[in-house]
């Protein structure tokens, strides 16, 4: 199963408050997680904000990106998506989802969740995704 996680989930994973199970997902043989340069750049931009200095150590940031490069599939965005999404800044995620194409987009972003799907790709909350993969054993 091919999956795209939104930036907010990666940030939550680094903070470590509610997404500890993401490490287990990343290690599943039946799940391929995709990232792109644009997604990694957005993550870097967000975690460089001063408010994250107390929440995410430099070591965590370093190991996070090491892990991402080790376990995720890095892809290029080759398709420009068209969508009525409210936040145009999220359009690159939809473009990336189409470019792979992924089976699921997983997000905590209300604008994406409210969209429900894009080009028949379901957009799920993280809890919905975890329920789904618990039903499919590797």
Short mmCIF file of C-alpha atoms in Angstrom, two decimals, residues 7 21 23-24 34 37-38 44 60-61 65 72 85 87 96 106 110 112 118 132 136:
data_model
loop_
_atom_site.label_atom_id
_atom_site.label_comp_id
_atom_site.label_asym_id
_atom_site.label_seq_id
_atom_site.Cartn_x
_atom_site.Cartn_y
_atom_site.Cartn_z
CA UNK A 7 3.56 17.54 7.21
CA UNK A 21 2.85 4.12 16.26
CA UNK A 23 7.45 4.17 13.57
CA UNK A 24 5.71 0.80 13.43
CA UNK A 34 6.37 8.50 -0.04
CA UNK A 37 11.60 17.41 -1.87
CA UNK A 38 8.68 19.82 -1.42
CA UNK A 44 12.24 21.76 7.56
CA UNK A 60 15.72 14.40 16.98
CA UNK A 61 15.67 16.51 13.83
CA UNK A 65 15.65 12.96 8.49
CA UNK A 72 10.67 6.32 2.75
CA UNK A 85 -9.06 22.71 -1.92
CA UNK A 87 -5.67 26.04 1.18
CA UNK A 96 2.43 14.36 -5.25
CA UNK A 106 -3.11 10.69 5.62
CA UNK A 110 -9.01 19.99 8.26
CA UNK A 112 -7.61 18.06 3.37
CA UNK A 118 -8.69 13.47 -4.46
CA UNK A 132 -7.36 0.31 8.22
CA UNK A 136 -4.56 -5.88 6.96
#
